[in-house]
Short mmCIF file of C-alpha atoms and ligand atoms in Angstrom, two decimals:
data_model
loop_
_atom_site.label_atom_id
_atom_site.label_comp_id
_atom_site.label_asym_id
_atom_site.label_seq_id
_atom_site.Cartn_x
_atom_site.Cartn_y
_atom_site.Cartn_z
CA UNK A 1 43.28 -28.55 -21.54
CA UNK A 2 43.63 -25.98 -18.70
CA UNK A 3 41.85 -22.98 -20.44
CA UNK A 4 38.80 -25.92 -21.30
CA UNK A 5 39.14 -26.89 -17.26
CA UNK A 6 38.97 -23.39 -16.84
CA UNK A 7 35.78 -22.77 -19.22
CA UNK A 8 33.68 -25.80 -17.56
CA UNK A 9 34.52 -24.93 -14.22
CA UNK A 10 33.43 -21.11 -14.94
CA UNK A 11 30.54 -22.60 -16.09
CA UNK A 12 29.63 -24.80 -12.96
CA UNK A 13 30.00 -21.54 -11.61
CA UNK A 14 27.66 -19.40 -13.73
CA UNK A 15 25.16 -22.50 -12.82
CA UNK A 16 25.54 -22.44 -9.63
CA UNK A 17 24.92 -18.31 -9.18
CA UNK A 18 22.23 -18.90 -11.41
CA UNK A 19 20.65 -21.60 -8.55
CA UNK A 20 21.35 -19.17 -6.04
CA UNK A 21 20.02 -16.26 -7.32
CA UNK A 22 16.89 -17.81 -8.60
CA UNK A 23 16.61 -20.47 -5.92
CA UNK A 24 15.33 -18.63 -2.73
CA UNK A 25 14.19 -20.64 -0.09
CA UNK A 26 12.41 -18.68 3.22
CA UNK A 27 14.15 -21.05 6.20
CA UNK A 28 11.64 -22.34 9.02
CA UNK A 29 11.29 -19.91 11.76
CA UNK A 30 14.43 -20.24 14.40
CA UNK A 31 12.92 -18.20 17.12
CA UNK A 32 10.36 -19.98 18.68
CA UNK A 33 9.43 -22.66 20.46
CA UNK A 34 7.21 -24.31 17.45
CA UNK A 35 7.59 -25.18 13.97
CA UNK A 36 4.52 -24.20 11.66
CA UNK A 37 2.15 -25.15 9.48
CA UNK A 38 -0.22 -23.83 7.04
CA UNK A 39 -2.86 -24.10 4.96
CA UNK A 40 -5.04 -21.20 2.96
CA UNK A 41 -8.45 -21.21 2.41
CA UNK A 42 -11.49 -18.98 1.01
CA UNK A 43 -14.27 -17.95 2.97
CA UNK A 44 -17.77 -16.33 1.77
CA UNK A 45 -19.35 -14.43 3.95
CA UNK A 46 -23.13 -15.46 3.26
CA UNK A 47 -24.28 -12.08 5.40
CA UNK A 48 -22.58 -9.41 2.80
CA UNK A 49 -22.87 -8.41 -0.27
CA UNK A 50 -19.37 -7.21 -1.58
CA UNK A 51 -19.63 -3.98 -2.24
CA UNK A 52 -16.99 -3.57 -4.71
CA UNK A 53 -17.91 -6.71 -7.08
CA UNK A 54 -20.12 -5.09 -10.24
CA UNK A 55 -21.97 -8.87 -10.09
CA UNK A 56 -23.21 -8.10 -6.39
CA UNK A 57 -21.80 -11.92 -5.34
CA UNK A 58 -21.19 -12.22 -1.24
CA UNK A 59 -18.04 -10.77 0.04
CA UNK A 60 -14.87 -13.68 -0.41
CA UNK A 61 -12.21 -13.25 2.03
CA UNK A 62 -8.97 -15.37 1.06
CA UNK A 63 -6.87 -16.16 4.27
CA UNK A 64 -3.94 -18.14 4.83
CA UNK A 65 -3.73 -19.63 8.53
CA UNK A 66 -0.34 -20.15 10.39
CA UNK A 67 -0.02 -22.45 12.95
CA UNK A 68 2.41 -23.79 15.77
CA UNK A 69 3.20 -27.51 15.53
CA UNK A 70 5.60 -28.92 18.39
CA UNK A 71 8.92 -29.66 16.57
CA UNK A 72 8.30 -33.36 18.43
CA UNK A 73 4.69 -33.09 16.60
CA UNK A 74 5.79 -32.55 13.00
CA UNK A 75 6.94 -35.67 10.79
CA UNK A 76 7.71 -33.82 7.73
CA UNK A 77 8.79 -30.43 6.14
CA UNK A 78 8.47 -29.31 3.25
CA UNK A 79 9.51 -26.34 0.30
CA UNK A 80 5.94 -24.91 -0.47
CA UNK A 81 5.38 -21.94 -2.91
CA UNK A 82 5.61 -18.54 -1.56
CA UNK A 83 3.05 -17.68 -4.32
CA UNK A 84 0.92 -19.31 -6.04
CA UNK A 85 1.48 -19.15 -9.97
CA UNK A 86 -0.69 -16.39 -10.85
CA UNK A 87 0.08 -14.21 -8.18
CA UNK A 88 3.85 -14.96 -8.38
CA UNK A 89 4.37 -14.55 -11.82
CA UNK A 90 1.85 -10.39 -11.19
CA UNK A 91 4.87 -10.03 -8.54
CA UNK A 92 7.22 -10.54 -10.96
CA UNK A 93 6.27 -7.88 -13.44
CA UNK A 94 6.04 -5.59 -10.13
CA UNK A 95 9.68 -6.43 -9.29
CA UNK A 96 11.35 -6.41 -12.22
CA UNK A 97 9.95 -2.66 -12.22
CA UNK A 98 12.67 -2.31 -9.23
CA UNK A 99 15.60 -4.13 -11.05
CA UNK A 100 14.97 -7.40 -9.85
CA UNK A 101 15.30 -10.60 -11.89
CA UNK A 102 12.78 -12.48 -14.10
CA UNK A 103 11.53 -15.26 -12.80
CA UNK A 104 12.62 -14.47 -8.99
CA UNK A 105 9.14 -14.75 -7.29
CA UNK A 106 7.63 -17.99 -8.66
CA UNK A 107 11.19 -18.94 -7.26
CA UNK A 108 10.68 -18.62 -4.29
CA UNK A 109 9.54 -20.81 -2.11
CA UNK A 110 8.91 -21.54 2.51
CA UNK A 111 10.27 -24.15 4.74
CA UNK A 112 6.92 -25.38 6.25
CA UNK A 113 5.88 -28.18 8.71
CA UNK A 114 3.96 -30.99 6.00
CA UNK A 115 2.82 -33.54 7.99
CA UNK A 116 2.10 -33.68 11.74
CA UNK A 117 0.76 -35.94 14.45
CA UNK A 118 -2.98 -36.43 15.56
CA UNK A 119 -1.76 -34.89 18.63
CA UNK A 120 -0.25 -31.65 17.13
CA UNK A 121 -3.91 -31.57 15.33
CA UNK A 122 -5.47 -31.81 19.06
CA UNK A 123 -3.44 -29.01 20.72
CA UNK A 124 -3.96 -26.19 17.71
CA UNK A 125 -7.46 -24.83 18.84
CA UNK A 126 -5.47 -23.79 22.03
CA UNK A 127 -3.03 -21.02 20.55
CA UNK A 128 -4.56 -17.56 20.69
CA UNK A 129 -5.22 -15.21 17.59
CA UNK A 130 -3.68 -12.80 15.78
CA UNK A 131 -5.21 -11.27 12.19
CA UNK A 132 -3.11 -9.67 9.62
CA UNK A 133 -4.32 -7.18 7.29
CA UNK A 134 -1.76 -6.29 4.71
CA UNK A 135 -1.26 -2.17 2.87
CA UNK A 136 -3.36 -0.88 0.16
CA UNK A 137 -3.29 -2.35 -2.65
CA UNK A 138 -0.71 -5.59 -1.41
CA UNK A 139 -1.12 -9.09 -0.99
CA UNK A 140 -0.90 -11.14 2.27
CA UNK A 141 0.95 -13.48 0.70
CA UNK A 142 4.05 -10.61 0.77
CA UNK A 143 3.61 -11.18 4.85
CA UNK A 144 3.89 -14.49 4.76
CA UNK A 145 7.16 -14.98 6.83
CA UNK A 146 6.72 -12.08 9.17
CA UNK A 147 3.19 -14.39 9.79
CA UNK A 148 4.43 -17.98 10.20
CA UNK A 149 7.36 -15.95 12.21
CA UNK A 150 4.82 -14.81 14.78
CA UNK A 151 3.23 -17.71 15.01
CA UNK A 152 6.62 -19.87 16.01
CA UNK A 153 6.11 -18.23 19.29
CA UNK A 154 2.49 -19.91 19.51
CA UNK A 155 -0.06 -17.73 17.63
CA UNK A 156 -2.47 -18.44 15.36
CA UNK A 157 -2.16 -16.26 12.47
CA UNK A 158 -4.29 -15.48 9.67
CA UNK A 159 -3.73 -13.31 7.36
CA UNK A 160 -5.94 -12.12 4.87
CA UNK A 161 -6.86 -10.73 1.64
CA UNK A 162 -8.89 -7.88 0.72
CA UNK A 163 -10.71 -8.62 -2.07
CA UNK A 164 -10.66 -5.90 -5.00
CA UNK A 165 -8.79 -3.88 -2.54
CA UNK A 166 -5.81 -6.39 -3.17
CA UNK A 167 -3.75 -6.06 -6.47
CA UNK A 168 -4.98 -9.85 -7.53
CA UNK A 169 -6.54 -12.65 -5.29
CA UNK A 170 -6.00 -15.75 -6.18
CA UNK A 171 -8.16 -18.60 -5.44
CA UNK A 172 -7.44 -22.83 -4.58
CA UNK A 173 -9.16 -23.49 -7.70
CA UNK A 174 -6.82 -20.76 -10.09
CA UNK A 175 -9.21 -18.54 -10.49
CA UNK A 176 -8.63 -14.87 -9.55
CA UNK A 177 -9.89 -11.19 -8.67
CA UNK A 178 -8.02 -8.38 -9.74
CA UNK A 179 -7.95 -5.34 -7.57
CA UNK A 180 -9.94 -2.18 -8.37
CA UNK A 181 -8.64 -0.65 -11.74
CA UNK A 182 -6.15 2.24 -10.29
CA UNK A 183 -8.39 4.81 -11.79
CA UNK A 184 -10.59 4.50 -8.86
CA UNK A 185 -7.81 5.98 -7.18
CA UNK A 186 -7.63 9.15 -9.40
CA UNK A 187 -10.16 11.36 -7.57
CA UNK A 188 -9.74 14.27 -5.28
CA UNK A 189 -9.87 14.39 -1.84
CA UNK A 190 -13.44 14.89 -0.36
CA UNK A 191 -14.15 11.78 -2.63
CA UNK A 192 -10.93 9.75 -2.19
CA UNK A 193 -11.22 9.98 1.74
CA UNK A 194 -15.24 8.60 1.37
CA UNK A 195 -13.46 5.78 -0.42
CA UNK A 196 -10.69 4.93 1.73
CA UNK A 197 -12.93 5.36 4.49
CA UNK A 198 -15.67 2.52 3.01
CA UNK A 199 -12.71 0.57 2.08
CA UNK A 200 -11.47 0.85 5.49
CA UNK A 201 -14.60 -0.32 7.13
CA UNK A 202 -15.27 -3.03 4.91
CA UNK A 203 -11.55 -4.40 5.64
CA UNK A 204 -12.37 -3.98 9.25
CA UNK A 205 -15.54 -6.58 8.56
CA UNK A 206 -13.48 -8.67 6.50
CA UNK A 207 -11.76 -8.93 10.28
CA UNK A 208 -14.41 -9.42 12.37
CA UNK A 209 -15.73 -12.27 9.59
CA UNK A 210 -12.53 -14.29 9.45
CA UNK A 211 -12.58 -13.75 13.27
CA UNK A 212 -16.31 -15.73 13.20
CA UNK A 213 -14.95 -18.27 11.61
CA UNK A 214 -12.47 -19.46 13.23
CA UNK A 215 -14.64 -19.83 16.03
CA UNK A 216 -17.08 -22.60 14.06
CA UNK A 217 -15.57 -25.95 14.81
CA UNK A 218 -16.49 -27.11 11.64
CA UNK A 219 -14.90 -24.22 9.42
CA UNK A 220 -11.80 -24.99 11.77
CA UNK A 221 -11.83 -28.56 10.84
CA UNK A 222 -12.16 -28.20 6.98
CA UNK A 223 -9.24 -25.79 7.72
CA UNK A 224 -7.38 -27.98 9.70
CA UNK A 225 -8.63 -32.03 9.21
CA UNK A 226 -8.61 -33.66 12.82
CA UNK A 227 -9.47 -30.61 14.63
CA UNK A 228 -12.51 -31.22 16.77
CA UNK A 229 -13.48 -28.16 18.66
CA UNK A 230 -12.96 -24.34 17.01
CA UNK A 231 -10.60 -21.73 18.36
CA UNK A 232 -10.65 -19.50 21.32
CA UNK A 233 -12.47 -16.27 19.43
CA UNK A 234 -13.24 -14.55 22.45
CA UNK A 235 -9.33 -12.45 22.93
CA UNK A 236 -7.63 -11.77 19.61
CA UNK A 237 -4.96 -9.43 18.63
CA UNK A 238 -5.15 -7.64 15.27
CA UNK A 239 -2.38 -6.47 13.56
CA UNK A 240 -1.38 -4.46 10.45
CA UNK A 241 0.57 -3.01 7.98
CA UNK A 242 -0.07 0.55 6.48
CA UNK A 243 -3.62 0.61 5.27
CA UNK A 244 -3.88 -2.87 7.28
CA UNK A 245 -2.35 -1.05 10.23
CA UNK A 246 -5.02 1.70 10.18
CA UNK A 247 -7.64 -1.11 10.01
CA UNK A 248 -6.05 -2.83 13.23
CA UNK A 249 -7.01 0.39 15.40
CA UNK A 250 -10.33 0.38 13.11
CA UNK A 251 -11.01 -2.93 14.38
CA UNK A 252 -10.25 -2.45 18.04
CA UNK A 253 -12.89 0.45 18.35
CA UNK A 254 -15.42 -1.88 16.36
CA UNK A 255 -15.61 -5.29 18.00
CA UNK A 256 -14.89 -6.13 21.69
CA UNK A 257 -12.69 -9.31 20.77
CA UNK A 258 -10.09 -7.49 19.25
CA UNK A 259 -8.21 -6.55 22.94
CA UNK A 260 -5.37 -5.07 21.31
CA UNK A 261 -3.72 -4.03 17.74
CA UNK A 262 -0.53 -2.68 16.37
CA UNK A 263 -0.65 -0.33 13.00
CA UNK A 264 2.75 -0.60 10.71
CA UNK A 265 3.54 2.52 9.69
CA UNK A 266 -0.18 3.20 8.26
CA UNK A 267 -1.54 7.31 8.49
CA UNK A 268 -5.05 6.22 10.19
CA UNK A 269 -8.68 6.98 8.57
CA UNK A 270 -11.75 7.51 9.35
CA UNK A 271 -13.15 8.71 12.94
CA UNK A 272 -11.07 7.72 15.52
CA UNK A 273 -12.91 7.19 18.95
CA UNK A 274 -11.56 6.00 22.40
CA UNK A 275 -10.00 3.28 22.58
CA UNK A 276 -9.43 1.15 26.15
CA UNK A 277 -7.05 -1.23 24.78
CA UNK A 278 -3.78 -2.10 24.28
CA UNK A 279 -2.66 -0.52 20.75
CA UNK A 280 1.08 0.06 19.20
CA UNK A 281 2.30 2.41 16.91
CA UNK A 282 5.31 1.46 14.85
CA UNK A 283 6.70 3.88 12.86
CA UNK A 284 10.22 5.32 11.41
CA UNK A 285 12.77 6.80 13.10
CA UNK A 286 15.21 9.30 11.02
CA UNK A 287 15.77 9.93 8.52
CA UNK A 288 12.69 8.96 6.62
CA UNK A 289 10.79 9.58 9.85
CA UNK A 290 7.33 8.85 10.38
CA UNK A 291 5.51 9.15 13.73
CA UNK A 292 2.78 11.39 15.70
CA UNK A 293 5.05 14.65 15.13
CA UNK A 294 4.87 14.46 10.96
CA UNK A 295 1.59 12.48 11.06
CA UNK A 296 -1.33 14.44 12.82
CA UNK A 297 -3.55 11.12 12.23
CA UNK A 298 -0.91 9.40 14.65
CA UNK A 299 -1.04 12.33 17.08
CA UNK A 300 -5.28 11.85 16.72
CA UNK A 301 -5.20 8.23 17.41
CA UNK A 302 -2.50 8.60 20.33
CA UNK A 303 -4.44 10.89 21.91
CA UNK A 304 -7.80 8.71 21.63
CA UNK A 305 -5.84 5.19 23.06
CA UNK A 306 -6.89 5.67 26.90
CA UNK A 307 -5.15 2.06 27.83
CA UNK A 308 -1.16 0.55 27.56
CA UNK A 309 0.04 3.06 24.40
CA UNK A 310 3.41 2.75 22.80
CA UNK A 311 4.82 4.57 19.57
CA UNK A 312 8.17 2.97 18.25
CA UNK A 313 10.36 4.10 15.36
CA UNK A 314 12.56 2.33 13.12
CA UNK A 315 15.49 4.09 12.17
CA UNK A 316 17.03 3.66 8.45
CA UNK A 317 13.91 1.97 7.38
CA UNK A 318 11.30 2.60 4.91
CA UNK A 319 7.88 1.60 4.67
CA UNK A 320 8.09 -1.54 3.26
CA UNK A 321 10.70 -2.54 5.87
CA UNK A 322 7.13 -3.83 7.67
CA UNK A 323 6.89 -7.00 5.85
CA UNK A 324 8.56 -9.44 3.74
CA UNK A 325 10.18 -7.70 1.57
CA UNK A 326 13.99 -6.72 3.53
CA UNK A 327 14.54 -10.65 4.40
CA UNK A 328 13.50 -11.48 0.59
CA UNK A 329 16.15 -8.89 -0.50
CA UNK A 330 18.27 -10.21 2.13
CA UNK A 331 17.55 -14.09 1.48
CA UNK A 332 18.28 -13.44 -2.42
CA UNK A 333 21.35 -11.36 -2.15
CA UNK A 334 20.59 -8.87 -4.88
CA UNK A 335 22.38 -5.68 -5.28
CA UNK A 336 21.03 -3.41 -3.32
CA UNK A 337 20.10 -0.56 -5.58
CA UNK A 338 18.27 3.01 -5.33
CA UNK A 339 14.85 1.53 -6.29
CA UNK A 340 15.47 -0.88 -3.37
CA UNK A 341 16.71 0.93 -0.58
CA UNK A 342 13.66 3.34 -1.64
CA UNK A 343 11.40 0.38 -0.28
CA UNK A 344 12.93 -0.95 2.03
CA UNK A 345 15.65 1.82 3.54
CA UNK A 346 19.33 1.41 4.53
CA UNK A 347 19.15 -1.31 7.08
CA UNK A 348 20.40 -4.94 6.27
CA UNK A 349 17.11 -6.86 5.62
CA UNK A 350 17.96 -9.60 8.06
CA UNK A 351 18.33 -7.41 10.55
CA UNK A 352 15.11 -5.15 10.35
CA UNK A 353 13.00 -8.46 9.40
CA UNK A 354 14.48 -9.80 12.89
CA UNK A 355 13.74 -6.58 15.09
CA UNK A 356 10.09 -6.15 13.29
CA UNK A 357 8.84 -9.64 14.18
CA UNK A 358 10.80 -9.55 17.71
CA UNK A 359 8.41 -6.32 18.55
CA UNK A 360 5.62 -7.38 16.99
CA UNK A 361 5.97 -10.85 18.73
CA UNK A 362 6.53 -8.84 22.21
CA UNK A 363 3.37 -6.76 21.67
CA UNK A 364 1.67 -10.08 20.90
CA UNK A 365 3.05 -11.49 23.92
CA UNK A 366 2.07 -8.59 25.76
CA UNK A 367 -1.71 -8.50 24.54
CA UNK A 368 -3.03 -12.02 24.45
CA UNK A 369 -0.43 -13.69 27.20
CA UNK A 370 0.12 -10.70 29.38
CA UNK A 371 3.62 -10.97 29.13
CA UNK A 372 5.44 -7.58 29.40
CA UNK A 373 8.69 -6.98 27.75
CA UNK A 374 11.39 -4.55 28.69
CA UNK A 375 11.53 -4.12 24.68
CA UNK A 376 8.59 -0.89 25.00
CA UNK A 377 9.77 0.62 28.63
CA UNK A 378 12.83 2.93 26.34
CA UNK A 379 15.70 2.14 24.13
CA UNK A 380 17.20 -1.55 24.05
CA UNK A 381 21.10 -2.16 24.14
CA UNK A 382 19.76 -5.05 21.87
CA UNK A 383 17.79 -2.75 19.35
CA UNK A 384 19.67 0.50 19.04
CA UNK A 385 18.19 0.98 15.65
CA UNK A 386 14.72 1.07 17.47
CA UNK A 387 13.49 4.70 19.31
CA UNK A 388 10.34 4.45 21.61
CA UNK A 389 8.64 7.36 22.37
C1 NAG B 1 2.26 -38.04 6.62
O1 NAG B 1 2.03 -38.92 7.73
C2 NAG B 1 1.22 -40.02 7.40
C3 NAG B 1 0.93 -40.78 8.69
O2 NAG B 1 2.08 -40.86 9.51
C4 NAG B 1 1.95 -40.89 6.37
O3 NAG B 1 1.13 -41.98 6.01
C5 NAG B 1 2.23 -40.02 5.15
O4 NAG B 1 2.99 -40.76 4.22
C6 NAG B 1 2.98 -38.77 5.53
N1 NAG B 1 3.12 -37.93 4.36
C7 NAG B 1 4.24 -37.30 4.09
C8 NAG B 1 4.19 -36.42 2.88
O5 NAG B 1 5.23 -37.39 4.76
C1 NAG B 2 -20.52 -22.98 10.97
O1 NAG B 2 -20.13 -23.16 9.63
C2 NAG B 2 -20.95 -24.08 8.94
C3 NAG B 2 -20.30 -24.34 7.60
O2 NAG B 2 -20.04 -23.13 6.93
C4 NAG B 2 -22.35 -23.52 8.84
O3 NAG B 2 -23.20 -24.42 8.16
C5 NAG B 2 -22.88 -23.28 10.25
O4 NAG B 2 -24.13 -22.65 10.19
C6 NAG B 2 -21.92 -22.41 11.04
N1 NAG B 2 -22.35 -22.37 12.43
C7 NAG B 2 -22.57 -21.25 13.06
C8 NAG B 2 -22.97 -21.34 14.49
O5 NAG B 2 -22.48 -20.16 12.51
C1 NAG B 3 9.41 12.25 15.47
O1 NAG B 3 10.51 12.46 14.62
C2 NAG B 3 11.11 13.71 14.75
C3 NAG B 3 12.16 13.86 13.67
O2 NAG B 3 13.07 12.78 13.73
C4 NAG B 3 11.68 13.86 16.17
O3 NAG B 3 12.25 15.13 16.33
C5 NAG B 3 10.52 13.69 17.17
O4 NAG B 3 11.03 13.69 18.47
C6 NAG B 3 9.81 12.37 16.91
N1 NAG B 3 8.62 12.31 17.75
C7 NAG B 3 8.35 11.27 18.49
C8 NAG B 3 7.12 11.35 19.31
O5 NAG B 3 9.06 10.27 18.50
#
């Protein structure tokens, strides 16, 4: 009787580890003054032909739009895929690659703000701008809480996908592109940099487009039903990770509404010129250090940013510390093995997913409300782990 007590009670257990290992659920944002909401859509850009597509259709751009809702303003939240199927179940094969379980992605799922008043609807076209670009090759959808975390403070974010560049986009309807075969890739360099350096600009367009259309009233209200004027296009930040970080400073020399951008850890390409705005360079710190003294592309674009310049490093982190992936580790409470800490360094994921969005949010702060922040004037008795050059 004991030892079959002792059997069903191991395997409540083995039930309930299996719930919380496969069960991850991305909390609501706890650091700013609004909850958020979003919603995804695709946009065609009638004025360009997408270069990459063999068909010659108009350049898509998927984006998904974050937005702050007054806690008072939203009636319900919700668990909403992190993923959607296709997309999630690609990430899956990619993880299990790094030891982590089957099944984990489509898991996972985002606390998000389902239902809100007519007058949270009214006060959204007043929250300023920021566009995310994501790294070579990734998903926006793997920035998806470091983008509804920025926008708790009162942002608008929209992140976005760059179609072909992207390892799959995945459309409302199912449907999907997959990215450039890798074998595009597999050239040498006078070549490769041409490449990168199209890719580049085209990302920076794919920018400048989503930009545009968030300042037509009626894309904004298809976006977001009840809206009835479009959003402030005139001052937005852009921000980025790797690749998408190299597009940010892209962007800011390109088109006068970007007024300032941050690059993640991204080497820069393509011809850097002067640039009169605020930008940010966030690198590593030791001892997988990355900044303007092993980068000369950092040390280029440094030298070119004639406005507010600040280069940060992480220390114990890795490149993909700049997104997602520490607080899914974290959240999950895998092992943390080799392959992982090879992502995403030594740091506890919590922790660098907290200090990346509080310096990204600062720099935000900083560019589109003028706030400054202590945070970039030298080290922080708060941040020790960060160094600011
Ligand atoms: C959303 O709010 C509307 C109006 O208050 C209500 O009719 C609807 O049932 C709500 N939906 C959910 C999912 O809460
Ligand atoms: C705004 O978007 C709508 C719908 O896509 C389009 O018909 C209209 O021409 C756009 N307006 C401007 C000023 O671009
Ligand atoms: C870059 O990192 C190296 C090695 O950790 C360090 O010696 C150097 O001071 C750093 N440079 C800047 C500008 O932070």
């Amino acid at each position: 009787m004991i030892s079959r007590t002792g059997s069903l009670f191991n395997v409540l257990l083995f039930f309930a580890f299996l719930l919380l290992s496969h069960g991850i659920t991305i909390p609501a944002p706890s650091n700013g003054h609004y909850t958020v909401s979003q919603t995804t859509a695709k946009l065609i850009d009638e004025s360009r032909t997408d270069p990459y597509d063999p068909n010659k259709g108009k350049r898509n751009v998927m984006t998904s739009i974050f937005y702050p809702v007054r806690h008072k303003h939203c009636e319900s939240t919700c668990e909403i895929p992190y993923a959607p199927p296709i997309t999630a179940r690609y990430l899956d094969a990619f993880a299990a690659q790094h030891g982590i379980p089957d099944g984990t992605l489509p898991s996972i799922r985002m606390e998000s703000c389902c239902n809100t008043t007519s007058q949270a609807t009214k006060e959204v076209t007043k929250f300023p701008i920021a566009i995310f670009s994501p790294g070579l090759g990734a998903t926006r959808l793997l920035y998806n809480a470091m983008a509804q975390t920025l926008a708790a403070s009162g942002y608008i974010v929209a992140t976005i996908d760059h179609t072909y560049d992207a390892m799959i986009v995945e459309y409302p309807d199912g449907t999907f592109t997959p990215g450039l075969d890798p074998s595009y890739w597999n050239i040498e360099p006078p070549e490769l940099e041409e490449r990168l350096t199209k890719l580049l600009d085209t990302r920076v367009e794919d920018g400048r487009f989503v930009l545009s259309q968030l300042g037509n009233a009626s894309v904004v209200k298809s976006l977001i039903p009840g809206t009835t004027c479009a959003f402030n296009t005139k001052r937005a930040a852009f921000l980025g990770h790797s690749f998408g970080g190299a597009t940010s400073i892209a962007a800011l020399m390109k088109d006068r509404r970007f007024v300032g951008g941050a690059n993640m850890d991204g080497t820069q390409w393509g011809t850097i010129s002067n640039i009169y705005k605020p930008a940010l360079l966030f690198g590593r710190a030791e001892p997988d250090t990355h900044n303007s003294t092993t980068d000369a592309t950092w040390q280029e674009a440094l030298d070119h940013m004639k406005a507010w310049k600040r280069e940060l490093g992480l220390r114990n982190s890795a490149h993909n510390t700049f997104g997602d992936t520490p607080l899914l580790v974290k959240l999950s409470g895998w092992e943390i093995t080799d392959a992982i800490r090879t992502l995403i360094g030594t740091l506890d994921g919590g922790r660098s997913f907290q200090i990346v969005t509080t310096y990204l949010t600062a720099f935000t702060d900083f560019v589109l409300k003028g706030r400054r922040s202590p945070l970039f004037d030298g080290e922080s008795s708060l941040y020790p782990e960060i160094v600011v050059a």
